[in-house]
Amino acid sequence: MKEHCGVLAIYSMASRPVAERIVKGLAALQHRGQESWGIAVPGEPILKGLGLIGQGADANAKKILSFTSDRGIGHVRYSTRGRTTLENAHPLDIRGEFAIAQNGTIANTEDLESVVEKEFPILGSTTDTCALTALQADFVRDIQPGELVSLSKDGLKITRFADSPRHYHCPFEYTYFGHPSSKIDDHYVYDARRKLGRVLARKYPFKADVVIPVPDSARPAALGYSEESGIPMEEGLMKDRYRRKGSLRSFIEPTAKSREEIVREIITIKPVVDGKDVIVVDDSIVRGTSSRNIVQSLREAGAKKVYMVVTFPPIRHPCYMGIDFPTREELLANKADGQTLNIADLNKKVASEIGVDGLGYNDINGLSEGIGLGKDEMCFACVTGEYLGLKKDPVLRTREEMKA
Ligand code: SF4
């Protein structure tokens, strides 16, 4: 199997057609994947397209409205493995018998054929519930590790198929990937980001005139930093929503070129930063390209000093669980200083790489405090290089191999 992202399933107990509601739910999950979309209902060929669900649904409106099935699944894709092609879009047709839509990366595909019947670990349970809100559906509860949930006319059936002693929640869901309105395992993403901003303000009390977020995911964190520090928050960077790529998210675009195109369409608001010392709040630094471009544009707009604080700790290792962090060689924290775990030294090195006057990465304790989950409930593999949730060391692949 390849690739992953936003998934949705609807079963109508009142035997009403569900395809239109799947489209609405997928639109609410668009932040989880922008590369392709797909809808599968029984008795119809799987409908898929490249790009955004809104454009695809408009072009296929007649067909979607003709689907009468009272059950179906949908998917929006953000690839961690495999190319952006229609063939790789989900749902996948399994020999015409059933369809699968998946979110996550199966890291040990090489081993699975021989062990799948004995062991099939699920690394964590994550529900980006904003699709439920869009559909005015009730949230009942999260799916626990090792659970299989079936929907039928008899309602929900829960089957435990594997023992899973602990969660490995991905903190990146809270800092970047999840929608701010989502509640993941009893913790609201918005609240987590705001508290993370407060944590950073205590760790890194930079003196400045204004706090600005990198749009859009860092907004609640910038608010938290502003509240804790007393420094006013303003919108000094805006996405140009009137251009083709203005509303897209840069990190989940599949190529460096497309990511840079999106960052270029972030506009600096000169009167907010001109002649001022500025604290920029961002969710993460991966390759550093976006950060460098943003800092340069702030300086061109007249910012005097530019500081940056980052809600996610230094990313030094690739993710093999579903987030498209590149190979170790491409990661800025690894390139700047792959060996030391001393954040103070790393802050200085990365600050000079991206051109800021001061930098403050969060650390694992701060991440745990801000999100409100214990360190033993989360995965930190991309920070520590310890792939505990996989129960084995991953095969390190090149970017070309990951996308083949
Ligand atoms: S390696 Fe990092 S991005 Fe991947 S699941 Fe773990 S914490 Fe999340």
Short mmCIF file of N, CA and C in Angstrom, two decimals, residues 203-335:
data_model
loop_
_atom_site.label_atom_id
_atom_site.label_comp_id
_atom_site.label_asym_id
_atom_site.label_seq_id
_atom_site.Cartn_x
_atom_site.Cartn_y
_atom_site.Cartn_z
N LYS A 203 9.88 30.49 27.97
CA LYS A 203 11.23 29.98 27.67
C LYS A 203 12.11 31.03 27.00
N TYR A 204 11.49 31.79 26.10
CA TYR A 204 12.26 32.74 25.28
C TYR A 204 11.62 34.13 25.36
N PRO A 205 11.90 34.88 26.43
CA PRO A 205 11.26 36.19 26.59
C PRO A 205 11.98 37.28 25.76
N PHE A 206 11.93 37.15 24.44
CA PHE A 206 12.57 38.16 23.57
C PHE A 206 11.87 39.51 23.77
N LYS A 207 12.65 40.58 23.66
CA LYS A 207 12.07 41.93 23.75
C LYS A 207 11.79 42.42 22.32
N ALA A 208 10.56 42.78 22.05
CA ALA A 208 10.22 43.22 20.70
C ALA A 208 8.97 44.10 20.75
N ASP A 209 8.62 44.67 19.58
CA ASP A 209 7.45 45.56 19.52
C ASP A 209 6.17 44.82 19.15
N VAL A 210 6.34 43.71 18.41
CA VAL A 210 5.15 43.04 17.89
C VAL A 210 5.42 41.54 17.71
N VAL A 211 4.35 40.75 17.93
CA VAL A 211 4.42 39.29 17.69
C VAL A 211 3.58 39.01 16.46
N ILE A 212 4.15 38.27 15.49
CA ILE A 212 3.35 37.94 14.30
C ILE A 212 3.42 36.43 14.02
N PRO A 213 2.29 35.83 13.60
CA PRO A 213 2.31 34.41 13.26
C PRO A 213 2.69 34.19 11.81
N VAL A 214 3.29 33.02 11.52
CA VAL A 214 3.37 32.56 10.13
C VAL A 214 2.03 31.91 9.84
N PRO A 215 1.27 32.45 8.87
CA PRO A 215 -0.08 31.92 8.65
C PRO A 215 -0.04 30.52 8.04
N ASP A 216 -1.09 29.67 8.31
CA ASP A 216 -2.17 29.96 9.23
C ASP A 216 -2.00 29.22 10.56
N SER A 217 -1.24 28.13 10.55
CA SER A 217 -1.28 27.23 11.70
C SER A 217 -0.68 27.83 12.98
N ALA A 218 0.17 28.83 12.87
CA ALA A 218 0.83 29.37 14.07
C ALA A 218 0.03 30.50 14.74
N ARG A 219 -1.13 30.83 14.19
CA ARG A 219 -1.90 31.96 14.76
C ARG A 219 -2.22 31.78 16.24
N PRO A 220 -2.80 30.63 16.68
CA PRO A 220 -3.11 30.52 18.11
C PRO A 220 -1.85 30.57 18.97
N ALA A 221 -0.73 30.05 18.47
CA ALA A 221 0.52 30.08 19.25
C ALA A 221 1.03 31.52 19.39
N ALA A 222 0.88 32.31 18.33
CA ALA A 222 1.30 33.72 18.41
C ALA A 222 0.43 34.46 19.42
N LEU A 223 -0.85 34.13 19.45
CA LEU A 223 -1.75 34.74 20.43
C LEU A 223 -1.29 34.38 21.84
N GLY A 224 -0.96 33.10 22.05
CA GLY A 224 -0.48 32.66 23.36
C GLY A 224 0.80 33.38 23.76
N TYR A 225 1.73 33.52 22.82
CA TYR A 225 2.99 34.23 23.12
C TYR A 225 2.69 35.68 23.51
N SER A 226 1.78 36.29 22.75
CA SER A 226 1.42 37.69 23.01
C SER A 226 0.78 37.84 24.39
N GLU A 227 -0.14 36.94 24.72
CA GLU A 227 -0.83 37.02 26.03
C GLU A 227 0.17 36.90 27.18
N GLU A 228 1.09 35.96 27.04
CA GLU A 228 2.04 35.70 28.13
C GLU A 228 3.07 36.82 28.26
N SER A 229 3.49 37.37 27.12
CA SER A 229 4.57 38.36 27.13
C SER A 229 4.06 39.79 27.25
N GLY A 230 2.80 40.00 26.92
CA GLY A 230 2.27 41.37 26.93
C GLY A 230 2.63 42.15 25.67
N ILE A 231 3.32 41.51 24.72
CA ILE A 231 3.67 42.17 23.45
C ILE A 231 2.49 42.00 22.48
N PRO A 232 2.03 43.09 21.86
CA PRO A 232 0.84 42.94 21.00
C PRO A 232 1.06 42.01 19.81
N MET A 233 0.00 41.28 19.48
CA MET A 233 0.07 40.43 18.29
C MET A 233 -0.60 41.15 17.13
N GLU A 234 0.04 41.07 15.96
CA GLU A 234 -0.59 41.61 14.76
C GLU A 234 -0.36 40.64 13.60
N GLU A 235 -1.13 40.85 12.54
CA GLU A 235 -0.98 40.02 11.34
C GLU A 235 0.04 40.69 10.43
N GLY A 236 1.29 40.29 10.54
CA GLY A 236 2.33 40.90 9.72
C GLY A 236 2.60 40.12 8.44
N LEU A 237 2.04 38.91 8.36
CA LEU A 237 2.19 38.07 7.17
C LEU A 237 0.81 37.57 6.79
N MET A 238 0.46 37.67 5.53
CA MET A 238 -0.87 37.22 5.09
C MET A 238 -0.74 36.34 3.87
N LYS A 239 -1.55 35.29 3.81
CA LYS A 239 -1.61 34.50 2.58
C LYS A 239 -2.45 35.27 1.57
N ASP A 240 -1.97 35.30 0.32
CA ASP A 240 -2.74 35.96 -0.72
C ASP A 240 -3.79 34.98 -1.23
N ARG A 241 -4.98 35.07 -0.67
CA ARG A 241 -6.02 34.08 -0.98
C ARG A 241 -6.64 34.28 -2.35
N TYR A 242 -6.27 35.36 -3.03
CA TYR A 242 -6.87 35.59 -4.34
C TYR A 242 -6.06 34.96 -5.46
N ARG A 243 -4.86 34.49 -5.11
CA ARG A 243 -4.06 33.82 -6.15
C ARG A 243 -4.32 32.33 -6.09
N ARG A 244 -3.91 31.61 -7.13
CA ARG A 244 -4.26 30.19 -7.26
C ARG A 244 -3.82 29.38 -6.05
N LYS A 245 -2.61 29.64 -5.54
CA LYS A 245 -2.08 28.81 -4.46
C LYS A 245 -2.23 29.46 -3.09
N GLY A 246 -2.88 30.64 -3.04
CA GLY A 246 -2.92 31.40 -1.81
C GLY A 246 -3.51 30.66 -0.62
N SER A 247 -4.50 29.81 -0.85
CA SER A 247 -5.16 29.17 0.28
C SER A 247 -4.54 27.82 0.63
N LEU A 248 -3.55 27.36 -0.12
CA LEU A 248 -2.98 26.04 0.14
C LEU A 248 -1.97 26.08 1.28
N ARG A 249 -1.65 24.90 1.80
CA ARG A 249 -0.66 24.78 2.87
C ARG A 249 0.66 24.36 2.26
N SER A 250 1.74 25.04 2.65
CA SER A 250 3.02 24.79 1.97
C SER A 250 3.62 23.45 2.37
N PHE A 251 3.59 23.09 3.66
CA PHE A 251 4.33 21.91 4.10
C PHE A 251 3.86 20.64 3.41
N ILE A 252 2.54 20.53 3.17
CA ILE A 252 2.04 19.26 2.63
C ILE A 252 2.04 19.21 1.10
N GLU A 253 2.59 20.24 0.45
CA GLU A 253 2.77 20.13 -0.99
C GLU A 253 3.88 19.13 -1.29
N PRO A 254 3.76 18.34 -2.38
CA PRO A 254 4.67 17.23 -2.59
C PRO A 254 6.06 17.60 -3.08
N THR A 255 6.27 18.77 -3.66
CA THR A 255 7.60 19.08 -4.16
C THR A 255 8.11 20.39 -3.57
N ALA A 256 9.45 20.54 -3.53
CA ALA A 256 10.05 21.75 -2.99
C ALA A 256 9.58 22.97 -3.79
N LYS A 257 9.45 22.79 -5.12
CA LYS A 257 9.07 23.91 -5.98
C LYS A 257 7.65 24.40 -5.61
N SER A 258 6.72 23.46 -5.44
CA SER A 258 5.35 23.89 -5.13
C SER A 258 5.26 24.50 -3.74
N ARG A 259 6.09 24.01 -2.79
CA ARG A 259 6.09 24.60 -1.45
C ARG A 259 6.58 26.05 -1.52
N GLU A 260 7.66 26.26 -2.29
CA GLU A 260 8.21 27.61 -2.37
C GLU A 260 7.23 28.57 -3.04
N GLU A 261 6.47 28.07 -4.04
CA GLU A 261 5.48 28.92 -4.70
C GLU A 261 4.47 29.45 -3.69
N ILE A 262 4.08 28.58 -2.73
CA ILE A 262 3.10 29.00 -1.74
C ILE A 262 3.70 30.03 -0.80
N VAL A 263 4.94 29.78 -0.36
CA VAL A 263 5.57 30.74 0.56
C VAL A 263 5.72 32.10 -0.12
N ARG A 264 6.04 32.09 -1.43
CA ARG A 264 6.17 33.37 -2.15
C ARG A 264 4.85 34.14 -2.12
N GLU A 265 3.74 33.42 -1.99
CA GLU A 265 2.45 34.09 -1.98
C GLU A 265 2.00 34.45 -0.57
N ILE A 266 2.94 34.43 0.37
CA ILE A 266 2.69 35.02 1.68
C ILE A 266 3.19 36.46 1.61
N ILE A 267 2.30 37.40 1.89
CA ILE A 267 2.64 38.82 1.71
C ILE A 267 2.95 39.45 3.06
N THR A 268 3.99 40.28 3.09
CA THR A 268 4.34 41.01 4.32
C THR A 268 3.52 42.29 4.39
N ILE A 269 2.97 42.57 5.57
CA ILE A 269 2.21 43.81 5.76
C ILE A 269 3.18 44.85 6.34
N LYS A 270 3.67 45.72 5.47
CA LYS A 270 4.77 46.64 5.83
C LYS A 270 4.49 47.49 7.09
N PRO A 271 3.29 48.13 7.19
CA PRO A 271 3.10 48.99 8.38
C PRO A 271 3.16 48.23 9.70
N VAL A 272 2.97 46.92 9.67
CA VAL A 272 3.03 46.14 10.92
C VAL A 272 4.47 45.95 11.38
N VAL A 273 5.41 45.85 10.42
CA VAL A 273 6.79 45.46 10.78
C VAL A 273 7.82 46.56 10.54
N ASP A 274 7.49 47.56 9.75
CA ASP A 274 8.47 48.58 9.35
C ASP A 274 9.03 49.33 10.58
N GLY A 275 10.34 49.28 10.75
CA GLY A 275 11.00 49.98 11.84
C GLY A 275 10.84 49.30 13.20
N LYS A 276 10.32 48.09 13.21
CA LYS A 276 10.03 47.44 14.50
C LYS A 276 10.89 46.19 14.72
N ASP A 277 11.01 45.83 16.00
CA ASP A 277 11.58 44.53 16.35
C ASP A 277 10.42 43.53 16.41
N VAL A 278 10.60 42.41 15.73
CA VAL A 278 9.48 41.51 15.46
C VAL A 278 9.78 40.11 15.98
N ILE A 279 8.81 39.49 16.65
CA ILE A 279 8.92 38.06 17.01
C ILE A 279 7.99 37.29 16.07
N VAL A 280 8.57 36.38 15.29
CA VAL A 280 7.78 35.55 14.37
C VAL A 280 7.53 34.21 15.06
N VAL A 281 6.28 33.76 15.06
CA VAL A 281 5.96 32.47 15.66
C VAL A 281 5.62 31.49 14.54
N ASP A 282 6.34 30.35 14.51
CA ASP A 282 6.07 29.35 13.47
C ASP A 282 5.86 27.99 14.13
N ASP A 283 5.27 27.05 13.38
CA ASP A 283 4.99 25.73 13.97
C ASP A 283 6.18 24.80 13.90
N SER A 284 7.03 24.96 12.90
CA SER A 284 8.16 24.03 12.75
C SER A 284 9.17 24.59 11.77
N ILE A 285 10.39 24.08 11.86
CA ILE A 285 11.39 24.34 10.82
C ILE A 285 11.81 22.98 10.30
N VAL A 286 11.59 22.75 9.02
CA VAL A 286 11.93 21.44 8.45
C VAL A 286 13.20 21.61 7.60
N ARG A 287 13.04 22.12 6.41
CA ARG A 287 14.23 22.34 5.57
C ARG A 287 14.82 23.72 5.80
N GLY A 288 14.01 24.65 6.28
CA GLY A 288 14.48 26.01 6.56
C GLY A 288 14.25 26.96 5.40
N THR A 289 13.87 26.45 4.24
CA THR A 289 13.71 27.31 3.06
C THR A 289 12.62 28.36 3.28
N SER A 290 11.48 27.91 3.79
CA SER A 290 10.37 28.85 3.99
C SER A 290 10.76 29.91 5.02
N SER A 291 11.43 29.46 6.11
CA SER A 291 11.81 30.41 7.17
C SER A 291 12.74 31.48 6.61
N ARG A 292 13.74 31.06 5.83
CA ARG A 292 14.69 32.03 5.25
C ARG A 292 13.95 33.07 4.41
N ASN A 293 13.02 32.58 3.56
CA ASN A 293 12.29 33.49 2.67
C ASN A 293 11.44 34.48 3.46
N ILE A 294 10.81 33.98 4.51
CA ILE A 294 9.95 34.86 5.31
C ILE A 294 10.79 35.92 6.02
N VAL A 295 11.91 35.50 6.60
CA VAL A 295 12.78 36.45 7.31
C VAL A 295 13.29 37.52 6.34
N GLN A 296 13.69 37.08 5.16
CA GLN A 296 14.19 38.04 4.16
C GLN A 296 13.10 39.06 3.79
N SER A 297 11.87 38.57 3.61
CA SER A 297 10.81 39.50 3.21
C SER A 297 10.46 40.47 4.35
N LEU A 298 10.60 40.01 5.60
CA LEU A 298 10.35 40.92 6.73
C LEU A 298 11.41 42.02 6.78
N ARG A 299 12.65 41.62 6.51
CA ARG A 299 13.73 42.64 6.52
C ARG A 299 13.52 43.63 5.38
N GLU A 300 13.13 43.11 4.21
CA GLU A 300 12.89 44.01 3.07
C GLU A 300 11.75 44.99 3.38
N ALA A 301 10.81 44.55 4.24
CA ALA A 301 9.68 45.42 4.61
C ALA A 301 10.05 46.37 5.74
N GLY A 302 11.30 46.32 6.20
CA GLY A 302 11.76 47.32 7.17
C GLY A 302 11.89 46.83 8.61
N ALA A 303 11.67 45.52 8.86
CA ALA A 303 11.82 45.02 10.24
C ALA A 303 13.26 45.24 10.69
N LYS A 304 13.45 45.70 11.95
CA LYS A 304 14.82 45.94 12.46
C LYS A 304 15.40 44.62 12.96
N LYS A 305 14.91 44.16 14.11
CA LYS A 305 15.36 42.85 14.61
C LYS A 305 14.25 41.84 14.35
N VAL A 306 14.66 40.63 13.98
CA VAL A 306 13.68 39.56 13.75
C VAL A 306 14.07 38.37 14.62
N TYR A 307 13.16 37.98 15.51
CA TYR A 307 13.34 36.77 16.33
C TYR A 307 12.32 35.74 15.87
N MET A 308 12.64 34.48 16.08
CA MET A 308 11.67 33.44 15.71
C MET A 308 11.57 32.42 16.84
N VAL A 309 10.33 32.04 17.19
CA VAL A 309 10.13 30.94 18.12
C VAL A 309 9.31 29.87 17.41
N VAL A 310 9.58 28.61 17.76
CA VAL A 310 9.04 27.48 17.00
C VAL A 310 8.39 26.49 17.96
N THR A 311 7.11 26.16 17.73
CA THR A 311 6.38 25.33 18.69
C THR A 311 6.83 23.87 18.69
N PHE A 312 7.40 23.39 17.59
CA PHE A 312 7.85 21.99 17.53
C PHE A 312 9.37 21.95 17.76
N PRO A 313 9.85 20.97 18.50
CA PRO A 313 11.31 20.88 18.74
C PRO A 313 12.08 20.63 17.45
N PRO A 314 13.42 20.71 17.50
CA PRO A 314 14.23 20.49 16.29
C PRO A 314 13.95 19.12 15.67
N ILE A 315 13.69 19.13 14.36
CA ILE A 315 13.41 17.88 13.63
C ILE A 315 14.71 17.41 12.99
N ARG A 316 15.23 16.28 13.48
CA ARG A 316 16.54 15.81 12.99
C ARG A 316 16.44 14.49 12.25
N HIS A 317 15.27 13.83 12.32
CA HIS A 317 15.16 12.49 11.76
C HIS A 317 13.88 12.39 10.93
N PRO A 318 13.87 11.54 9.89
CA PRO A 318 12.67 11.40 9.06
C PRO A 318 11.53 10.74 9.84
N CYS A 319 10.31 11.00 9.38
CA CYS A 319 9.13 10.33 9.96
C CYS A 319 8.76 9.16 9.07
N TYR A 320 8.55 8.01 9.68
CA TYR A 320 8.09 6.84 8.92
C TYR A 320 6.68 6.44 9.31
N MET A 321 5.97 7.40 9.98
CA MET A 321 4.63 7.07 10.45
C MET A 321 3.55 7.89 9.76
N GLY A 322 3.87 8.64 8.73
CA GLY A 322 2.80 9.32 8.01
C GLY A 322 2.99 10.79 7.72
N ILE A 323 4.06 11.42 8.21
CA ILE A 323 4.32 12.82 7.89
C ILE A 323 5.53 12.88 6.96
N ASP A 324 5.43 13.74 5.95
CA ASP A 324 6.45 13.75 4.91
C ASP A 324 7.65 14.60 5.30
N PHE A 325 8.33 14.23 6.41
CA PHE A 325 9.61 14.86 6.70
C PHE A 325 10.64 14.22 5.78
N PRO A 326 11.47 15.04 5.17
CA PRO A 326 12.40 14.49 4.18
C PRO A 326 13.52 13.67 4.83
N THR A 327 14.42 13.27 4.01
CA THR A 327 15.54 12.48 4.50
C THR A 327 16.38 13.32 5.46
N ARG A 328 17.17 12.64 6.31
CA ARG A 328 17.94 13.34 7.35
C ARG A 328 18.80 14.46 6.78
N GLU A 329 19.37 14.20 5.60
CA GLU A 329 20.30 15.16 4.99
C GLU A 329 19.60 16.48 4.66
N GLU A 330 18.28 16.45 4.41
CA GLU A 330 17.57 17.67 4.03
C GLU A 330 17.10 18.47 5.24
N LEU A 331 17.13 17.87 6.44
CA LEU A 331 16.57 18.53 7.62
C LEU A 331 17.55 19.55 8.18
N LEU A 332 17.09 20.79 8.34
CA LEU A 332 18.02 21.86 8.73
C LEU A 332 18.65 21.61 10.10
N ALA A 333 17.87 21.14 11.07
CA ALA A 333 18.44 20.92 12.42
C ALA A 333 19.54 19.87 12.37
N ASN A 334 19.37 18.88 11.52
CA ASN A 334 20.38 17.84 11.38
C ASN A 334 21.61 18.37 10.66
N LYS A 335 21.35 19.19 9.61
CA LYS A 335 22.49 19.75 8.85
C LYS A 335 23.28 20.72 9.72
#
